[in-house]
XYZ file of C-alpha atoms in Angstrom:
652
model
C 0.260 0.179 0.254
C 2.931 2.126 -0.235
C 4.240 2.774 -3.953
C 6.290 6.016 -4.494
C 4.231 8.993 -5.620
C 5.484 10.996 -8.582
C 8.266 13.320 -6.585
C 9.603 10.106 -5.084
C 8.209 10.075 -1.840
C 6.251 7.474 -0.007
C 2.549 8.262 1.740
C 2.522 5.658 4.461
C -0.133 5.100 6.740
C 0.789 6.500 10.113
C -0.699 8.082 13.496
C 0.840 11.153 14.532
C 0.971 12.200 18.703
C -2.177 13.937 19.692
C -0.622 17.649 19.976
C 0.796 17.107 16.464
C -2.572 15.606 15.042
C -4.219 18.773 16.789
C -1.850 21.276 15.317
C -2.233 20.020 11.642
C -6.123 20.098 11.842
C -5.929 23.481 12.911
C -3.498 24.315 10.214
C -5.664 22.315 7.326
C -8.654 24.176 8.666
C -7.099 27.627 7.682
C -5.800 26.012 4.429
C -9.065 24.473 3.474
C -11.534 27.016 4.159
C -12.961 29.648 1.996
C -12.215 33.212 2.268
C -14.342 35.416 4.206
C -16.287 38.420 2.462
C -18.547 38.833 -0.739
C -15.367 38.399 -2.839
C -14.845 34.884 -0.892
C -18.262 34.184 -1.218
C -17.962 34.380 -4.770
C -14.691 32.592 -4.892
C -15.848 29.606 -2.623
C -14.475 26.546 -3.922
C -15.441 24.247 -0.810
C -17.744 21.323 -1.846
C -19.787 21.933 1.304
C -20.326 25.339 0.723
C -20.981 24.697 -2.906
C -23.439 21.856 -2.195
C -25.663 23.607 0.636
C -26.224 26.423 -2.165
C -27.104 23.987 -4.367
C -29.493 22.064 -2.360
C -30.865 25.813 -1.206
C -31.582 27.019 -4.997
C -32.889 23.335 -5.776
C -35.201 23.483 -2.711
C -36.439 27.130 -4.031
C -37.381 25.882 -7.310
C -39.019 22.953 -5.680
C -41.199 25.275 -3.695
C -41.505 27.662 -6.570
C -42.946 24.252 -9.167
C -45.185 23.193 -5.947
C -46.821 26.623 -5.957
C -47.397 26.239 -9.579
C -48.724 22.681 -9.313
C -51.055 24.196 -6.182
C -52.393 26.569 -8.839
C -52.662 24.374 -11.571
C -55.103 22.268 -8.737
C -56.777 25.352 -8.150
C -58.064 25.811 -11.598
C -59.165 21.858 -12.292
C -60.820 21.836 -8.773
C -64.143 22.408 -10.342
C -65.603 22.104 -14.136
C -65.355 25.423 -15.725
C -63.476 27.526 -13.733
C -62.320 30.964 -14.836
C -59.780 31.168 -12.363
C -56.773 30.765 -15.129
C -57.587 31.425 -18.609
C -55.497 28.314 -21.081
C -52.388 30.944 -22.201
C -51.083 31.372 -18.357
C -52.483 27.658 -17.570
C -49.949 26.164 -20.238
C -46.693 28.290 -19.417
C -48.126 27.315 -15.886
C -47.726 23.384 -16.514
C -44.936 23.985 -19.009
C -42.796 25.519 -16.023
C -44.262 22.928 -13.218
C -42.833 19.923 -15.468
C -39.602 21.906 -16.328
C -38.808 23.030 -13.080
C -39.602 19.335 -11.438
C -37.220 17.529 -14.199
C -34.489 20.423 -15.030
C -34.605 22.369 -12.183
C -35.089 20.469 -9.345
C -34.826 16.155 -9.506
C -31.235 15.519 -10.820
C -29.614 18.761 -9.485
C -30.808 18.171 -6.394
C -29.618 14.891 -5.653
C -26.245 15.699 -7.438
C -26.311 18.364 -4.562
C -26.506 15.972 -1.972
C -24.005 13.913 -3.078
C -21.902 16.480 -3.739
C -21.911 17.507 0.596
C -21.558 13.719 0.927
C -19.475 11.554 -1.160
C -16.110 12.924 -0.099
C -17.104 12.313 3.685
C -18.380 8.848 2.627
C -15.297 8.085 1.246
C -12.799 9.889 3.292
C -11.510 12.485 0.847
C -10.834 16.386 1.900
C -12.952 17.599 -1.106
C -14.353 16.827 -4.740
C -12.226 16.498 -7.601
C -12.169 19.503 -9.918
C -13.517 22.319 -7.460
C -13.485 25.119 -9.144
C -15.428 23.426 -11.919
C -17.956 21.946 -9.238
C -18.303 26.014 -7.940
C -18.990 26.933 -12.104
C -21.285 24.295 -12.546
C -23.420 25.743 -10.046
C -23.478 29.140 -10.688
C -24.482 27.840 -14.519
C -27.558 26.164 -13.111
C -28.350 29.344 -10.915
C -27.859 31.521 -14.042
C -30.194 29.094 -15.979
C -32.809 28.660 -13.393
C -32.956 32.750 -13.070
C -33.398 33.061 -16.881
C -36.252 30.587 -17.366
C -37.977 32.608 -14.298
C -37.176 35.879 -15.549
C -39.140 34.975 -19.160
C -41.835 33.794 -17.096
C -42.515 36.598 -15.171
C -42.392 38.884 -18.657
C -45.211 36.796 -19.893
C -42.436 34.883 -22.025
C -42.330 31.443 -20.021
C -42.348 28.079 -21.899
C -46.036 26.875 -22.866
C -45.292 23.738 -24.981
C -44.986 21.541 -22.134
C -41.605 20.404 -20.775
C -40.991 17.850 -23.215
C -41.666 20.685 -26.242
C -43.197 18.298 -28.736
C -41.761 19.544 -32.198
C -44.173 20.883 -34.856
C -45.648 22.454 -31.596
C -42.614 23.924 -30.198
C -41.475 24.645 -33.569
C -41.155 28.366 -35.328
C -44.377 27.627 -36.964
C -46.830 26.922 -33.965
C -44.871 28.679 -31.472
C -43.366 32.192 -32.358
C -42.066 34.690 -30.019
C -38.996 33.822 -27.872
C -40.755 31.369 -24.955
C -39.554 27.950 -26.677
C -36.278 29.732 -27.387
C -35.931 30.471 -23.337
C -37.051 26.862 -22.545
C -34.090 25.230 -25.238
C -31.343 27.383 -23.957
C -32.405 26.500 -19.830
C -32.107 22.629 -20.938
C -28.455 23.476 -22.747
C -27.694 25.866 -19.055
C -28.770 22.843 -17.220
C -27.386 19.992 -18.701
C -24.080 21.620 -18.731
C -24.316 22.150 -15.483
C -25.409 18.021 -14.436
C -22.721 17.305 -17.196
C -20.266 18.667 -15.095
C -21.050 17.672 -11.774
C -21.301 13.853 -13.367
C -17.538 14.327 -14.137
C -16.530 15.664 -10.817
C -18.614 12.664 -9.039
C -16.952 10.144 -11.012
C -13.687 11.150 -10.269
C -13.861 11.692 -6.788
C -15.514 8.124 -6.269
C -12.788 6.565 -8.519
C -9.614 8.402 -7.446
C -9.490 9.771 -4.296
C -11.052 6.923 -1.735
C -9.612 6.767 1.486
C -6.650 3.960 1.522
C -8.481 0.651 2.047
C -11.966 1.407 0.518
C -11.533 -1.001 -2.276
C -14.321 -1.288 -4.591
C -16.431 -3.825 -2.504
C -16.248 -1.312 0.412
C -17.707 1.699 -1.368
C -20.827 2.730 0.376
C -23.974 1.767 -1.583
C -24.983 5.757 -1.853
C -21.969 5.685 -3.594
C -22.311 3.447 -5.910
C -25.867 4.698 -6.876
C -24.059 8.290 -7.788
C -21.128 6.823 -9.786
C -23.787 4.499 -11.766
C -26.110 7.928 -12.250
C -23.163 10.313 -12.939
C -21.957 7.743 -15.832
C -25.551 7.802 -17.022
C -25.797 11.290 -16.987
C -22.688 11.575 -19.471
C -24.940 9.248 -21.926
C -28.008 10.938 -21.783
C -27.773 14.203 -21.241
C -25.872 15.177 -24.485
C -29.015 13.377 -26.190
C -31.612 16.126 -24.831
C -28.533 18.666 -25.473
C -28.240 18.005 -29.031
C -31.672 17.776 -29.497
C -32.441 21.406 -27.705
C -29.521 22.751 -29.995
C -31.471 21.375 -33.080
C -34.778 22.879 -32.018
C -33.003 26.314 -31.601
C -31.441 26.245 -34.856
C -34.822 25.061 -36.232
C -36.373 28.605 -34.666
C -33.678 31.087 -35.169
C -31.150 29.824 -37.790
C -33.813 28.233 -40.579
C -32.929 24.715 -40.392
C -35.570 22.207 -40.914
C -34.681 19.151 -38.480
C -37.743 18.900 -37.749
C -39.634 19.984 -40.631
C -41.290 17.221 -42.801
C -42.043 19.149 -45.525
C -38.054 19.939 -45.940
C -36.950 15.782 -45.413
C -36.819 16.795 -41.596
C -38.483 14.120 -39.125
C -40.975 15.221 -36.191
C -40.305 11.478 -34.519
C -36.184 12.503 -34.489
C -36.958 15.121 -31.732
C -38.859 12.126 -29.908
C -36.368 9.849 -30.306
C -33.560 12.121 -29.186
C -35.544 13.588 -26.083
C -36.928 10.087 -24.669
C -33.310 8.913 -25.364
C -32.464 11.298 -22.309
C -36.363 11.408 -20.802
C -36.376 7.712 -19.935
C -32.964 7.313 -18.333
C -33.838 10.604 -16.449
C -36.739 8.698 -14.246
C -33.663 7.038 -13.330
C -31.700 9.354 -13.071
C -33.725 10.795 -10.501
C -34.867 6.999 -9.228
C -31.179 6.004 -8.431
C -30.357 8.322 -6.155
C -33.359 7.458 -4.157
C -32.651 3.940 -4.143
C -28.661 5.041 -2.458
C -30.443 7.224 0.367
C -32.611 3.921 1.269
C -29.822 2.004 1.301
C -27.961 4.151 3.493
C -31.020 4.770 5.895
C -32.124 1.285 6.039
C -28.961 -0.599 7.692
C -28.618 2.322 10.466
C -32.029 2.020 11.458
C -32.158 -1.854 11.468
C -28.754 -1.779 13.469
C -27.177 -4.351 10.545
C -25.355 -4.582 8.072
C -26.946 -4.203 4.339
C -28.255 -7.821 3.333
C -26.722 -8.699 0.100
C -24.460 -5.777 -0.748
C -23.583 -7.619 -4.034
C -26.530 -8.660 -5.433
C -27.162 -4.886 -4.515
C -24.153 -3.337 -6.879
C -25.358 -5.175 -9.651
C -28.837 -3.767 -9.709
C -28.283 -0.477 -9.609
C -25.676 -1.197 -12.693
C -28.089 -3.383 -14.614
C -30.680 -0.838 -13.622
C -28.553 2.009 -15.419
C -27.932 -0.558 -18.833
C -31.829 -1.381 -18.967
C -32.940 2.472 -18.597
C -31.146 3.048 -21.791
C -33.467 0.724 -23.548
C -37.300 1.530 -22.578
C -37.401 5.332 -24.222
C -39.993 3.982 -27.055
C -42.238 2.756 -24.219
C -43.234 6.994 -24.165
C -43.685 6.428 -27.960
C -46.295 3.836 -28.253
C -48.965 6.280 -29.905
C -46.698 7.163 -32.857
C -46.206 4.395 -35.927
C -43.463 2.912 -35.336
C -43.128 -1.095 -36.194
C -45.680 -3.110 -33.770
C -42.678 -5.918 -33.457
C -40.135 -2.791 -32.357
C -42.800 -1.896 -29.837
C -43.164 -5.735 -28.742
C -39.230 -5.455 -27.709
C -39.714 -2.028 -25.747
C -42.529 -4.032 -24.026
C -40.173 -6.603 -22.987
C -37.395 -4.378 -21.693
C -39.819 -1.959 -19.811
C -41.363 -5.331 -18.063
C -38.139 -6.731 -17.107
C -36.327 -3.594 -15.290
C -38.785 -4.117 -12.974
C -36.566 -7.319 -11.879
C -33.236 -5.066 -10.449
C -35.497 -3.034 -8.113
C -37.497 -5.867 -6.888
C -34.019 -7.390 -5.956
C -33.138 -4.293 -4.107
C -36.442 -4.216 -2.074
C -36.308 -7.925 -1.010
C -32.356 -7.062 0.283
C -33.946 -4.052 2.033
C -36.980 -5.931 3.549
C -34.034 -8.515 4.378
C -32.485 -6.244 6.506
C -35.279 -4.864 8.165
C -36.681 -8.169 8.911
C -33.516 -9.097 10.581
C -32.787 -5.977 12.145
C -33.698 -4.292 15.643
C -36.091 -1.399 14.212
C -35.449 1.924 15.376
C -38.889 3.711 14.185
C -37.479 7.515 13.708
C -38.905 9.914 10.833
C -36.469 8.497 8.216
C -37.237 5.216 8.451
C -40.786 6.116 8.220
C -40.523 7.844 4.855
C -38.379 4.706 3.572
C -41.095 2.450 4.749
C -43.584 4.786 3.155
C -41.391 4.641 -0.104
C -41.718 1.103 -0.402
C -45.659 0.755 -0.471
C -45.815 4.093 -3.099
C -42.923 2.480 -4.765
C -44.984 -0.773 -5.649
C -47.985 1.666 -6.737
C -46.120 3.145 -9.133
C -44.153 0.368 -10.428
C -47.180 -2.102 -10.687
C -48.494 0.727 -12.779
C -45.394 1.238 -14.810
C -45.926 -2.490 -15.746
C -49.193 -1.764 -16.709
C -48.289 1.069 -19.004
C -45.744 -0.971 -21.003
C -48.745 -2.961 -22.385
C -49.187 -2.023 -25.650
C -53.349 -2.046 -25.852
C -53.143 -0.030 -22.558
C -50.707 2.662 -23.256
C -52.953 3.179 -26.280
C -56.318 3.370 -24.256
C -54.575 5.728 -21.270
C -52.094 7.672 -23.328
C -52.099 11.518 -22.506
C -54.722 10.943 -19.903
C -54.745 11.463 -16.361
C -53.434 7.829 -15.873
C -50.646 8.553 -16.677
C -49.911 12.142 -14.575
C -50.811 9.090 -11.672
C -48.565 7.140 -12.796
C -45.162 9.430 -13.443
C -45.979 10.884 -9.818
C -46.075 7.912 -7.933
C -42.592 7.042 -9.461
C -40.965 10.085 -9.810
C -42.350 12.231 -5.758
C -42.677 8.372 -4.727
C -39.424 6.774 -5.568
C -37.246 10.213 -5.138
C -39.060 12.538 -3.213
C -39.906 10.883 -0.148
C -36.200 9.027 0.309
C -34.824 12.475 -0.466
C -37.075 13.689 2.643
C -36.171 10.991 5.092
C -32.298 11.260 3.615
C -32.596 15.117 4.949
C -34.001 14.182 8.281
C -31.389 11.376 8.192
C -28.283 13.728 7.824
C -29.463 16.864 8.631
C -27.557 16.628 12.349
C -24.347 16.070 9.777
C -25.232 19.527 7.629
C -26.064 21.530 10.754
C -24.731 19.840 13.587
C -28.563 19.495 14.884
C -30.907 17.381 15.074
C -34.546 18.015 13.392
C -37.675 17.602 15.801
C -39.245 14.217 15.458
C -42.656 15.400 16.138
C -42.641 17.858 13.675
C -41.170 14.985 11.306
C -44.056 13.021 12.256
C -46.582 15.204 11.731
C -45.264 16.469 8.287
C -44.760 12.621 7.514
C -48.541 11.812 7.675
C -49.495 15.152 5.852
C -46.921 14.251 3.002
C -48.054 10.328 3.250
C -51.871 11.122 3.151
C -51.655 13.872 0.995
C -50.157 12.373 -1.583
C -52.450 9.431 -1.843
C -54.955 11.879 -2.088
C -53.989 13.744 -4.751
C -52.875 11.347 -7.428
C -54.583 7.903 -6.224
C -57.597 9.800 -8.237
C -55.770 10.879 -10.932
C -55.784 6.959 -12.187
C -59.678 6.603 -12.007
C -59.430 10.038 -13.822
C -57.447 9.259 -16.625
C -59.514 5.586 -16.907
C -62.450 7.507 -17.657
C -61.100 9.404 -20.160
C -59.529 12.796 -18.981
C -56.656 14.282 -20.760
C -54.215 15.458 -19.486
C -52.561 19.756 -20.106
C -56.494 20.742 -20.382
C -56.773 24.010 -18.336
C -60.908 22.928 -17.580
C -63.686 20.159 -18.458
C -67.292 20.426 -18.583
C -69.563 19.374 -16.032
C -71.203 16.730 -17.394
C -68.355 14.610 -17.781
C -68.393 13.756 -13.970
C -64.472 14.505 -13.340
C -65.318 17.392 -10.591
C -65.379 15.193 -7.531
C -62.651 13.277 -7.808
C -60.728 16.609 -8.997
C -61.956 18.292 -6.018
C -60.326 15.415 -3.892
C -57.285 15.647 -5.542
C -57.145 19.404 -5.028
C -57.707 18.820 -0.918
C -54.963 16.289 -1.393
C -52.539 19.205 -3.119
C -53.173 21.516 -0.174
C -52.183 19.044 2.671
C -48.994 18.432 0.451
C -48.581 22.117 0.597
C -49.057 22.342 4.449
C -46.903 19.168 4.971
C -44.148 21.080 3.027
C -44.761 23.942 5.006
C -44.202 22.049 8.347
C -40.722 20.578 6.557
C -39.797 24.295 6.093
C -40.426 25.604 9.563
C -38.426 22.536 11.375
C -35.468 23.146 9.016
C -35.299 26.568 9.915
C -36.177 26.183 13.487
C -34.153 23.255 14.148
C -30.898 24.957 13.024
C -31.044 26.975 15.725
C -32.953 25.177 18.446
C -32.701 21.502 17.631
C -30.812 19.167 20.052
C -27.394 19.096 19.669
C -25.797 16.708 17.771
C -22.732 14.299 18.433
C -20.719 13.533 15.398
C -22.771 10.012 15.205
C -26.395 10.513 16.892
C -28.031 7.988 14.742
C -25.298 5.126 15.412
C -24.645 5.074 11.631
C -21.734 2.556 10.072
C -20.215 4.749 7.353
C -17.547 6.735 7.143
C -19.025 10.461 7.440
C -20.303 9.768 10.643
C -16.737 9.544 11.905
C -16.349 13.208 10.782
C -17.660 16.120 13.363
C -20.936 17.444 13.075
C -20.830 19.794 10.874
C -17.380 18.367 9.239
C -14.652 21.022 9.109
C -13.496 22.528 6.419
C -10.987 19.355 4.948
C -13.815 16.935 6.397
C -11.125 15.298 8.308
C -8.521 16.018 10.526
C -6.399 13.353 8.946
C -7.084 11.602 5.907
C -8.657 8.052 7.318
C -7.510 4.458 6.598
C -10.640 1.810 5.798
C -10.735 -1.823 6.598
C -14.485 -2.608 6.119
C -17.701 -1.753 4.351
C -18.600 0.025 7.961
C -15.956 1.857 9.183
C -17.494 3.510 12.549
C -18.971 -0.023 13.597
C -15.508 -1.863 12.283
C -13.601 1.049 14.208
C -13.491 -1.387 17.714
C -12.109 -4.528 16.162
C -9.367 -2.635 14.522
C -5.867 -4.226 15.708
C -3.162 -1.919 17.593
C -0.510 -2.214 14.256
C -3.543 -1.246 12.033
C -2.908 2.582 11.288
C -6.465 4.494 11.615
C -4.603 7.688 9.727
C -2.279 8.846 6.831
C 1.021 10.838 7.597
C 3.207 12.194 4.737
C 0.454 14.929 3.226
C 1.406 18.590 3.641
C -1.265 20.357 5.858
C -0.012 23.860 4.604
C -1.560 23.367 1.051
C -4.328 21.849 -0.567
C -2.683 18.708 -0.801
C -4.787 14.938 -1.155
C -3.984 11.396 -1.579
C -5.048 10.109 -4.599
C -5.376 6.219 -4.555
C -6.013 3.451 -7.438
C -9.515 2.663 -9.152
C -9.683 -0.816 -8.115
C -8.140 -1.435 -4.666
C -7.692 2.480 -3.254
C -3.933 1.891 -2.834
C -2.022 5.258 -2.162
C -0.880 6.162 -6.206
C 0.588 10.061 -6.253
C -0.442 13.619 -4.531
C -2.156 16.000 -6.090
C -1.818 19.597 -5.177
C -5.919 21.172 -5.534
C -6.361 24.264 -6.034
C -7.730 27.454 -4.239
C -10.753 29.439 -4.031
C -10.846 31.790 -7.367
C -13.350 34.047 -8.714
C -12.766 32.943 -12.129
C -15.518 30.180 -12.434
C -18.247 32.808 -11.494
C -17.083 34.957 -14.106
C -16.722 32.349 -16.454
C -20.423 32.123 -15.395
C -21.432 35.000 -16.035
C -20.113 35.015 -19.339
C -21.135 31.564 -20.536
C -24.485 33.213 -19.336
C -24.580 36.110 -21.304
C -23.681 33.758 -24.849
C -26.625 31.708 -24.572
C -28.661 34.539 -23.723
C -27.428 36.612 -26.161
C -28.018 33.677 -28.870
C -31.502 33.721 -27.903
C -31.911 36.464 -29.766
C -29.222 36.635 -32.480
C -27.011 33.712 -33.485
C -23.887 36.444 -33.898
C -24.255 36.496 -29.810
C -22.348 33.069 -29.876
C -19.867 34.461 -32.025
C -18.953 37.011 -30.084
C -19.771 35.624 -26.533
C -16.747 33.440 -27.191
C -14.509 36.397 -26.622
C -15.158 37.034 -22.952
C -16.058 33.095 -22.329
C -12.144 32.799 -23.222
C -10.969 35.170 -21.606
C -12.183 34.358 -18.557
C -11.172 30.503 -19.035
C -7.742 31.998 -19.388
C -7.690 33.738 -16.543
C -8.934 30.807 -14.565
C -6.059 28.301 -15.768
C -3.462 31.077 -15.674
C -0.893 29.871 -13.235
C -0.160 31.936 -10.391
C 2.914 32.448 -8.805
C 2.051 32.062 -5.367
C 0.857 28.872 -6.290
C 3.680 27.955 -8.458
C 6.192 28.444 -5.836
C 3.548 25.935 -3.619
C 4.158 23.190 -6.047
C 7.538 23.617 -6.454
C 8.421 23.479 -2.893
C 6.100 20.420 -2.765
C 7.547 18.580 -5.622
C 11.494 18.882 -4.141
C 10.601 17.119 -0.348
C 12.607 14.368 0.360
């Protein structure tokens, strides 16, 4: 475990005297923390600070999308309602879907991972910390651009899927769809950068001894998700770029009159869109795999089967996109293959459910709020999975296509499969974020309001869909008989709104008045619970050494001659230990960059380029100039940093 690094030195596991460790910890805190003040806030690169901004920003978009959904439910609460007109309603349902799919679901999962993954694998930071900061600013500016357009009555009105020719220049004049298309490019650029950061962090910055078969299941879930992002996101970026070229430059990629193809849009979009469901769902599975062992008080059952199930889910997810296109004129034989694949993907999910149940069945359960959300997830996911298998059948899909049955299924899978685990995860890791516990009584009230309100809202939509109510309509006639169930669904939406409000109160109140949490208030076994709550700037006082899958639980079994931490790394600079991919054997040292204002400046320049291109293609040409200047300044070597690098290389 001690190969020579690039400078000829050797990284040896070891333990320094207590006084020396304290001095080193204080020095590491000074070196790794972000600078104070406004300039320091803009230049921040610490992964925990960036992740917190990501989480608060995505949660803000979630609240905005929820308020939009509540407005739509009020409009549909009774037939022939005139609260909201058709044009505004089109913008509302487009903004709701766009926000939830592009500005909340995937970014919030990446944000939580960006905070936790370095702690889980024993790293002081994420890889490419400046790129991580740049990804946040790009995401923020893209979301603000979309909502700014909405406030100015230029919000998208063609749905979050923007089907052509409805979203083409003939049927959607103006700039509404243009803003939507560029927002997609913004957010997917951010997601791609975050995926690269996560992949590199998990594969190369693990603590010594954390081999691939010792990685926490949440880290496995995020590694699988990140690789999926690399393959899925370019498809939708290509689709949106083709759309804006059709609208602004006069290409005819989707125009059948000029030998274009409207189905090309659907293929490109759903090749992203269905893996997108699993980009949201798989991190939720990772949350469950982290929470269940802690509250069952035993290691996870079937670790290897769980990892293989995650990987197989990712592969199968890319073979399902045509089941969104069963109503199109595609060959029947081809549809049958996608039907089979749509049913087959239930198998790896079932394997994981059985492993969780086995872990809970043989454990000693601690019924706290995070576990309640896990148990609710089981119930809701099974219902969503059953309706998903139903929709995989072509004849049934043709009957309920574009009805509220599909809306119900979508929300059971996404809210049930992602938001319930996410809220449970926030309760679970909130002590690690803040050093305090959330209120348990408020948490239970919030859980029951959310669980009951969710089912009251979305279960009636199955029946509405079977009765023929189409989705994306702003009103309906009274004689159809849909009013009663729509009123019930609206009442459930109000319950969800009250639950979210209670959750916000719990978050804010607990930050100051919650019970003080120690490093490991739940008795968890993974490595993040070995760090202080909240963690210091460099996460750990010294890089830990790992000997098992549950390092905290197994620490008492470590032999006296087995070192607990790594020595030999510089503490006066941002030096990190890089390990091998398979066995986490120390490979070499790497010097990480200091905080810099240039990722923020580069994001501003990128934003100007994208927004300018909505109005003139020449903005792409001239907008490249400030982007190039900002990137050059970003990567230009600093004299002080160069001196540090040279000094580290000259070490004996």
